[in-house]
mmCIF file of C-alpha atoms in Angstrom:
data_model
loop_
_atom_site.group_PDB
_atom_site.id
_atom_site.type_symbol
_atom_site.label_atom_id
_atom_site.label_comp_id
_atom_site.label_asym_id
_atom_site.label_seq_id
_atom_site.Cartn_x
_atom_site.Cartn_y
_atom_site.Cartn_z
ATOM 1 C CA MET G 1 -97.414 78.221 -73.264
ATOM 2 C CA SER G 2 -95.107 81.228 -73.029
ATOM 3 C CA GLN G 3 -96.303 84.120 -70.880
ATOM 4 C CA GLU G 4 -94.697 86.639 -73.146
ATOM 5 C CA PRO G 5 -96.798 87.244 -76.244
ATOM 6 C CA VAL G 6 -95.131 87.171 -79.639
ATOM 7 C CA VAL G 7 -97.765 89.575 -81.039
ATOM 8 C CA THR G 8 -99.551 92.248 -78.885
ATOM 9 C CA ILE G 9 -102.215 94.431 -80.616
ATOM 10 C CA GLN G 10 -103.826 97.236 -78.643
ATOM 11 C CA HIS G 11 -106.572 99.573 -79.914
ATOM 12 C CA VAL G 12 -105.562 99.406 -83.541
ATOM 13 C CA ASN G 13 -107.703 101.305 -86.065
ATOM 14 C CA HIS G 14 -106.999 101.400 -89.783
ATOM 15 C CA TYR G 15 -108.332 103.421 -92.640
ATOM 16 C CA PHE G 16 -108.232 103.385 -96.422
ATOM 17 C CA GLY G 17 -108.505 106.451 -98.634
ATOM 18 C CA GLN G 18 -108.251 110.144 -97.881
ATOM 19 C CA GLY G 19 -110.699 113.067 -97.173
ATOM 20 C CA ASP G 20 -114.315 112.313 -98.137
ATOM 21 C CA LEU G 21 -113.284 108.882 -99.369
ATOM 22 C CA LYS G 22 -111.669 107.848 -96.098
ATOM 23 C CA LYS G 23 -113.209 104.662 -94.797
ATOM 24 C CA GLN G 24 -112.407 102.879 -91.558
ATOM 25 C CA ILE G 25 -111.476 99.214 -92.120
ATOM 26 C CA LEU G 26 -110.357 98.054 -88.583
ATOM 27 C CA PHE G 27 -112.025 99.130 -85.324
ATOM 28 C CA ASP G 28 -110.221 98.923 -81.956
ATOM 29 C CA ILE G 29 -108.478 95.654 -82.517
ATOM 30 C CA ASN G 30 -107.057 93.982 -79.417
ATOM 31 C CA LEU G 31 -105.310 90.611 -79.683
ATOM 32 C CA GLU G 32 -102.343 88.669 -78.240
ATOM 33 C CA ILE G 33 -100.670 85.645 -79.854
ATOM 34 C CA TYR G 34 -98.343 83.431 -77.855
ATOM 35 C CA ALA G 35 -95.496 81.176 -78.755
ATOM 36 C CA GLY G 36 -96.447 77.705 -79.857
ATOM 37 C CA GLU G 37 -100.125 78.425 -80.526
ATOM 38 C CA ILE G 38 -102.075 78.180 -83.752
ATOM 39 C CA VAL G 39 -104.640 80.961 -84.122
ATOM 40 C CA ILE G 40 -107.202 80.766 -86.957
ATOM 41 C CA MET G 41 -108.966 83.919 -88.019
ATOM 42 C CA THR G 42 -112.317 83.508 -89.752
ATOM 43 C CA GLY G 43 -114.813 85.972 -91.122
ATOM 44 C CA PRO G 44 -116.533 87.001 -94.352
ATOM 45 C CA SER G 45 -114.619 88.558 -97.292
ATOM 46 C CA GLY G 46 -114.068 92.262 -96.714
ATOM 47 C CA SER G 47 -114.127 92.035 -92.965
ATOM 48 C CA GLY G 48 -110.540 93.173 -92.549
ATOM 49 C CA LYS G 49 -108.728 89.865 -91.971
ATOM 50 C CA THR G 50 -106.035 90.320 -94.612
ATOM 51 C CA THR G 51 -105.554 93.959 -93.714
ATOM 52 C CA LEU G 52 -104.854 92.922 -90.073
ATOM 53 C CA LEU G 53 -102.475 90.197 -91.266
ATOM 54 C CA THR G 54 -100.476 92.657 -93.366
ATOM 55 C CA LEU G 55 -100.231 95.043 -90.411
ATOM 56 C CA ILE G 56 -98.910 92.261 -88.137
ATOM 57 C CA GLY G 57 -96.452 91.341 -90.884
ATOM 58 C CA GLY G 58 -95.086 94.818 -91.139
ATOM 59 C CA LEU G 59 -96.282 95.105 -94.722
ATOM 60 C CA ARG G 60 -98.430 98.198 -93.985
ATOM 61 C CA SER G 61 -97.846 101.032 -91.593
ATOM 62 C CA ILE G 62 -99.771 101.217 -88.294
ATOM 63 C CA GLN G 63 -101.983 104.334 -88.310
ATOM 64 C CA GLU G 64 -103.485 104.243 -84.778
ATOM 65 C CA GLY G 65 -102.864 102.067 -81.780
ATOM 66 C CA SER G 66 -100.011 99.853 -80.772
ATOM 67 C CA LEU G 67 -98.816 96.702 -82.505
ATOM 68 C CA LYS G 68 -95.769 94.891 -81.083
ATOM 69 C CA VAL G 69 -94.240 91.924 -82.876
ATOM 70 C CA LEU G 70 -91.290 90.133 -81.250
ATOM 71 C CA ASN G 71 -90.954 92.991 -78.743
ATOM 72 C CA HIS G 72 -90.673 95.578 -81.551
ATOM 73 C CA GLU G 73 -93.247 98.322 -81.701
ATOM 74 C CA LEU G 74 -94.430 98.780 -85.309
ATOM 75 C CA TYR G 75 -96.389 102.020 -84.709
ATOM 76 C CA GLY G 76 -93.982 104.741 -85.801
ATOM 77 C CA ALA G 77 -91.298 102.253 -86.856
ATOM 78 C CA SER G 78 -88.888 103.228 -89.622
ATOM 79 C CA ARG G 79 -88.802 101.282 -92.860
ATOM 80 C CA GLU G 80 -85.510 99.677 -91.670
ATOM 81 C CA GLN G 81 -87.068 98.637 -88.372
ATOM 82 C CA ALA G 82 -90.083 97.071 -90.167
ATOM 83 C CA VAL G 83 -87.733 95.148 -92.525
ATOM 84 C CA GLU G 84 -85.804 93.825 -89.504
ATOM 85 C CA VAL G 85 -89.040 92.474 -88.008
ATOM 86 C CA ARG G 86 -90.126 91.002 -91.408
ATOM 87 C CA ARG G 87 -86.874 88.972 -91.515
ATOM 88 C CA HIS G 88 -88.181 86.834 -88.613
ATOM 89 C CA ILE G 89 -91.697 86.252 -90.123
ATOM 90 C CA GLY G 90 -92.598 83.402 -92.519
ATOM 91 C CA TYR G 91 -95.353 84.406 -94.978
ATOM 92 C CA ILE G 92 -97.598 81.907 -96.826
ATOM 93 C CA PHE G 93 -99.968 83.475 -99.316
ATOM 94 C CA GLN G 94 -102.917 81.957 -101.176
ATOM 95 C CA ALA G 95 -101.209 82.631 -104.508
ATOM 96 C CA HIS G 96 -97.951 81.110 -103.213
ATOM 97 C CA ASN G 97 -95.992 83.845 -105.109
ATOM 98 C CA LEU G 98 -93.222 81.553 -106.383
ATOM 99 C CA LEU G 99 -90.802 83.069 -108.843
ATOM 100 C CA LYS G 100 -91.374 81.252 -112.173
ATOM 101 C CA PHE G 101 -87.809 81.474 -113.360
ATOM 102 C CA LEU G 102 -86.398 79.777 -110.190
ATOM 103 C CA THR G 103 -86.497 76.045 -109.355
ATOM 104 C CA ALA G 104 -88.139 74.774 -106.172
ATOM 105 C CA TRP G 105 -84.911 74.869 -104.150
ATOM 106 C CA GLN G 106 -84.011 78.267 -105.532
ATOM 107 C CA ASN G 107 -87.379 79.688 -104.475
ATOM 108 C CA VAL G 108 -86.868 78.318 -100.978
ATOM 109 C CA GLN G 109 -83.342 79.739 -100.968
ATOM 110 C CA THR G 110 -84.623 83.306 -101.425
ATOM 111 C CA SER G 111 -85.843 83.249 -97.814
ATOM 112 C CA LEU G 112 -82.294 82.338 -96.581
ATOM 113 C CA GLU G 113 -80.687 85.175 -98.523
ATOM 114 C CA LEU G 114 -82.299 87.674 -96.216
ATOM 115 C CA HIS G 115 -80.208 86.435 -93.275
ATOM 116 C CA GLU G 116 -76.631 87.644 -93.191
ATOM 117 C CA GLU G 117 -75.736 85.123 -90.508
ATOM 118 C CA ILE G 118 -76.396 82.194 -92.795
ATOM 119 C CA ALA G 119 -73.429 81.284 -94.945
ATOM 120 C CA PRO G 120 -74.119 81.088 -98.717
ATOM 121 C CA GLU G 121 -72.836 77.526 -98.900
ATOM 122 C CA GLU G 122 -75.577 76.467 -96.487
ATOM 123 C CA PHE G 123 -78.380 77.768 -98.775
ATOM 124 C CA ARG G 124 -78.827 74.815 -101.035
ATOM 125 C CA PRO G 125 -78.499 72.050 -98.341
ATOM 126 C CA ARG G 126 -80.944 73.860 -96.042
ATOM 127 C CA ALA G 127 -83.409 74.458 -98.920
ATOM 128 C CA GLU G 128 -83.258 70.864 -100.046
ATOM 129 C CA ALA G 129 -83.618 69.541 -96.480
ATOM 130 C CA MET G 130 -86.752 71.623 -96.017
ATOM 131 C CA LEU G 131 -88.184 70.468 -99.335
ATOM 132 C CA LYS G 132 -87.567 66.900 -98.145
ATOM 133 C CA ALA G 133 -89.408 67.716 -94.930
ATOM 134 C CA VAL G 134 -92.434 68.750 -96.973
ATOM 135 C CA GLY G 135 -92.250 65.622 -99.152
ATOM 136 C CA LEU G 136 -90.794 67.264 -102.337
ATOM 137 C CA GLU G 137 -87.290 65.776 -102.253
ATOM 138 C CA HIS G 138 -87.915 64.525 -105.866
ATOM 139 C CA ARG G 139 -88.960 67.953 -107.107
ATOM 140 C CA VAL G 140 -86.128 70.207 -105.924
ATOM 141 C CA ASN G 141 -85.052 70.974 -109.513
ATOM 142 C CA TYR G 142 -88.562 71.536 -110.897
ATOM 143 C CA TYR G 143 -89.857 74.890 -111.995
ATOM 144 C CA PRO G 144 -93.262 76.050 -110.710
ATOM 145 C CA GLU G 145 -94.929 75.480 -114.081
ATOM 146 C CA ASN G 146 -94.124 71.760 -113.699
ATOM 147 C CA LEU G 147 -95.575 71.488 -110.088
ATOM 148 C CA SER G 148 -99.181 70.891 -109.103
ATOM 149 C CA GLY G 149 -101.099 73.416 -106.951
ATOM 150 C CA GLY G 150 -100.441 71.435 -103.838
ATOM 151 C CA GLN G 151 -96.741 71.058 -104.632
ATOM 152 C CA LYS G 152 -96.373 74.798 -105.225
ATOM 153 C CA GLN G 153 -98.058 75.554 -101.934
ATOM 154 C CA LYS G 154 -95.625 73.123 -100.221
ATOM 155 C CA VAL G 155 -92.689 74.943 -101.796
ATOM 156 C CA ALA G 156 -94.159 78.173 -100.408
ATOM 157 C CA ILE G 157 -94.462 76.649 -97.024
ATOM 158 C CA ALA G 158 -90.852 75.335 -97.206
ATOM 159 C CA ARG G 159 -89.758 78.890 -98.083
ATOM 160 C CA ALA G 160 -91.708 80.317 -95.150
ATOM 161 C CA LEU G 161 -90.285 77.898 -92.620
ATOM 162 C CA VAL G 162 -86.692 77.268 -93.853
ATOM 163 C CA SER G 163 -85.175 80.231 -91.996
ATOM 164 C CA HIS G 164 -86.786 79.171 -88.706
ATOM 165 C CA PRO G 165 -89.091 82.122 -88.402
ATOM 166 C CA LYS G 166 -90.306 83.310 -85.035
ATOM 167 C CA LEU G 167 -93.899 83.916 -86.462
ATOM 168 C CA VAL G 168 -95.815 82.358 -89.402
ATOM 169 C CA LEU G 169 -98.591 84.317 -91.141
ATOM 170 C CA ALA G 170 -100.762 82.387 -93.613
ATOM 171 C CA ASP G 171 -103.422 83.939 -95.775
ATOM 172 C CA GLU G 172 -105.907 81.406 -97.201
ATOM 173 C CA PRO G 173 -103.172 78.795 -97.519
ATOM 174 C CA THR G 174 -105.656 76.020 -98.585
ATOM 175 C CA ALA G 175 -108.097 78.035 -100.715
ATOM 176 C CA ALA G 176 -106.945 76.703 -104.034
ATOM 177 C CA LEU G 177 -106.304 73.132 -102.859
ATOM 178 C CA ASP G 178 -108.348 69.966 -102.858
ATOM 179 C CA SER G 179 -109.312 68.363 -99.562
ATOM 180 C CA LYS G 180 -106.330 66.083 -99.251
ATOM 181 C CA SER G 181 -103.743 68.616 -100.351
ATOM 182 C CA GLY G 182 -105.294 71.139 -97.957
ATOM 183 C CA ARG G 183 -105.127 68.757 -95.062
ATOM 184 C CA ASP G 184 -101.508 67.868 -96.003
ATOM 185 C CA VAL G 185 -100.582 71.537 -96.063
ATOM 186 C CA VAL G 186 -102.066 72.459 -92.673
ATOM 187 C CA GLU G 187 -100.681 69.295 -90.920
ATOM 188 C CA LEU G 188 -97.303 70.209 -92.344
ATOM 189 C CA MET G 189 -97.511 73.760 -91.064
ATOM 190 C CA GLN G 190 -98.680 72.511 -87.719
ATOM 191 C CA HIS G 191 -95.943 69.919 -87.405
ATOM 192 C CA LEU G 192 -93.005 72.065 -88.615
ATOM 193 C CA ALA G 193 -93.999 75.333 -86.961
ATOM 194 C CA GLN G 194 -94.631 73.621 -83.606
ATOM 195 C CA GLU G 195 -91.325 71.734 -83.941
ATOM 196 C CA GLN G 196 -89.680 75.103 -84.385
ATOM 197 C CA GLY G 197 -91.663 76.549 -81.446
ATOM 198 C CA CYS G 198 -93.261 79.362 -83.482
ATOM 199 C CA PRO G 199 -96.861 80.597 -83.487
ATOM 200 C CA ILE G 200 -98.977 80.540 -86.642
ATOM 201 C CA LEU G 201 -101.811 82.946 -87.519
ATOM 202 C CA VAL G 202 -103.999 81.581 -90.288
ATOM 203 C CA VAL G 203 -106.684 83.572 -92.120
ATOM 204 C CA THR G 204 -109.099 81.143 -93.732
ATOM 205 C CA HIS G 205 -112.625 80.493 -94.971
ATOM 206 C CA ASP G 206 -111.863 76.714 -94.934
ATOM 207 C CA ASN G 207 -113.902 75.059 -92.223
ATOM 208 C CA ARG G 208 -112.075 71.769 -92.903
ATOM 209 C CA ILE G 209 -108.996 73.021 -91.064
ATOM 210 C CA LEU G 210 -110.459 74.614 -87.971
ATOM 211 C CA ASP G 211 -109.524 71.519 -85.905
ATOM 212 C CA ILE G 212 -105.842 72.464 -85.934
ATOM 213 C CA ALA G 213 -106.436 75.668 -84.009
ATOM 214 C CA ASN G 214 -105.676 76.367 -80.380
ATOM 215 C CA ARG G 215 -107.886 79.437 -80.707
ATOM 216 C CA ILE G 216 -110.324 80.818 -83.249
ATOM 217 C CA VAL G 217 -110.864 84.542 -83.665
ATOM 218 C CA HIS G 218 -113.733 85.866 -85.797
ATOM 219 C CA MET G 219 -113.649 89.133 -87.653
ATOM 220 C CA GLU G 220 -116.891 90.920 -88.539
ATOM 221 C CA ASP G 221 -117.131 94.330 -90.187
ATOM 222 C CA GLY G 222 -113.622 95.260 -89.113
ATOM 223 C CA ARG G 223 -114.053 94.161 -85.495
ATOM 224 C CA LEU G 224 -112.880 91.153 -83.635
ATOM 225 C CA ALA G 225 -116.190 89.653 -82.668
ATOM 226 C CA VAL G 226 -115.201 86.399 -81.049
ATOM 227 C CA ASN G 227 -112.016 85.071 -79.545
ATOM 228 C CA THR G 228 -112.674 81.406 -78.720
ATOM 229 C CA PRO G 229 -110.228 79.045 -77.045
ATOM 230 C CA VAL G 230 -110.562 75.573 -78.590
ATOM 231 C CA PRO G 231 -110.997 72.841 -75.852
ATOM 232 C CA ALA G 232 -108.331 70.195 -75.778
ATOM 233 C CA SER G 233 -109.627 67.014 -77.359
#
């Protein structure tokens, strides 16, 4: 495992609201995530898991503390700097957030369009190759309304991984899936992301997928309560 962390979080606090309504959501968060590892974050609803995930992903501004992603400090970062970091992150959301008016391959292509170094003529071949990798080679021209929940989530995973991200963030990726589809999805994430040498941080309530983790961190009332390495089987 690499000695240089991909994510370094030090003394991060976060608040919602202003004045009398101001409420602290995260308390003194410290965490490092290294290349090639899968970290699962558990904890009850409202404990701050998704808030922390959005901070790591550069989707919210850091209010207090230090948060470095890919050697870029996000505290005090400009919008342009945050966007640059986000280019290298693959996001997988519970709601998969596919664009209804685009086919499967076109949805995957949207991730490639963020990268100026990728030639436009490579978009479709890369998108179709990634859909084949997730087992959807026969669904490349389907619109989301004609895909099952598991297939939509696989399109979302293909979109997250097609540009070879340096970090994958997944928020409840199996919540809406049955047991088999959920297992397929996490094994796919595990295989493809490890193949690409990139770490994955997964927020989940799904105890069925804990076995893929190298490490499990537990969030309780806005604090990281437990940081448990998983013994090698």
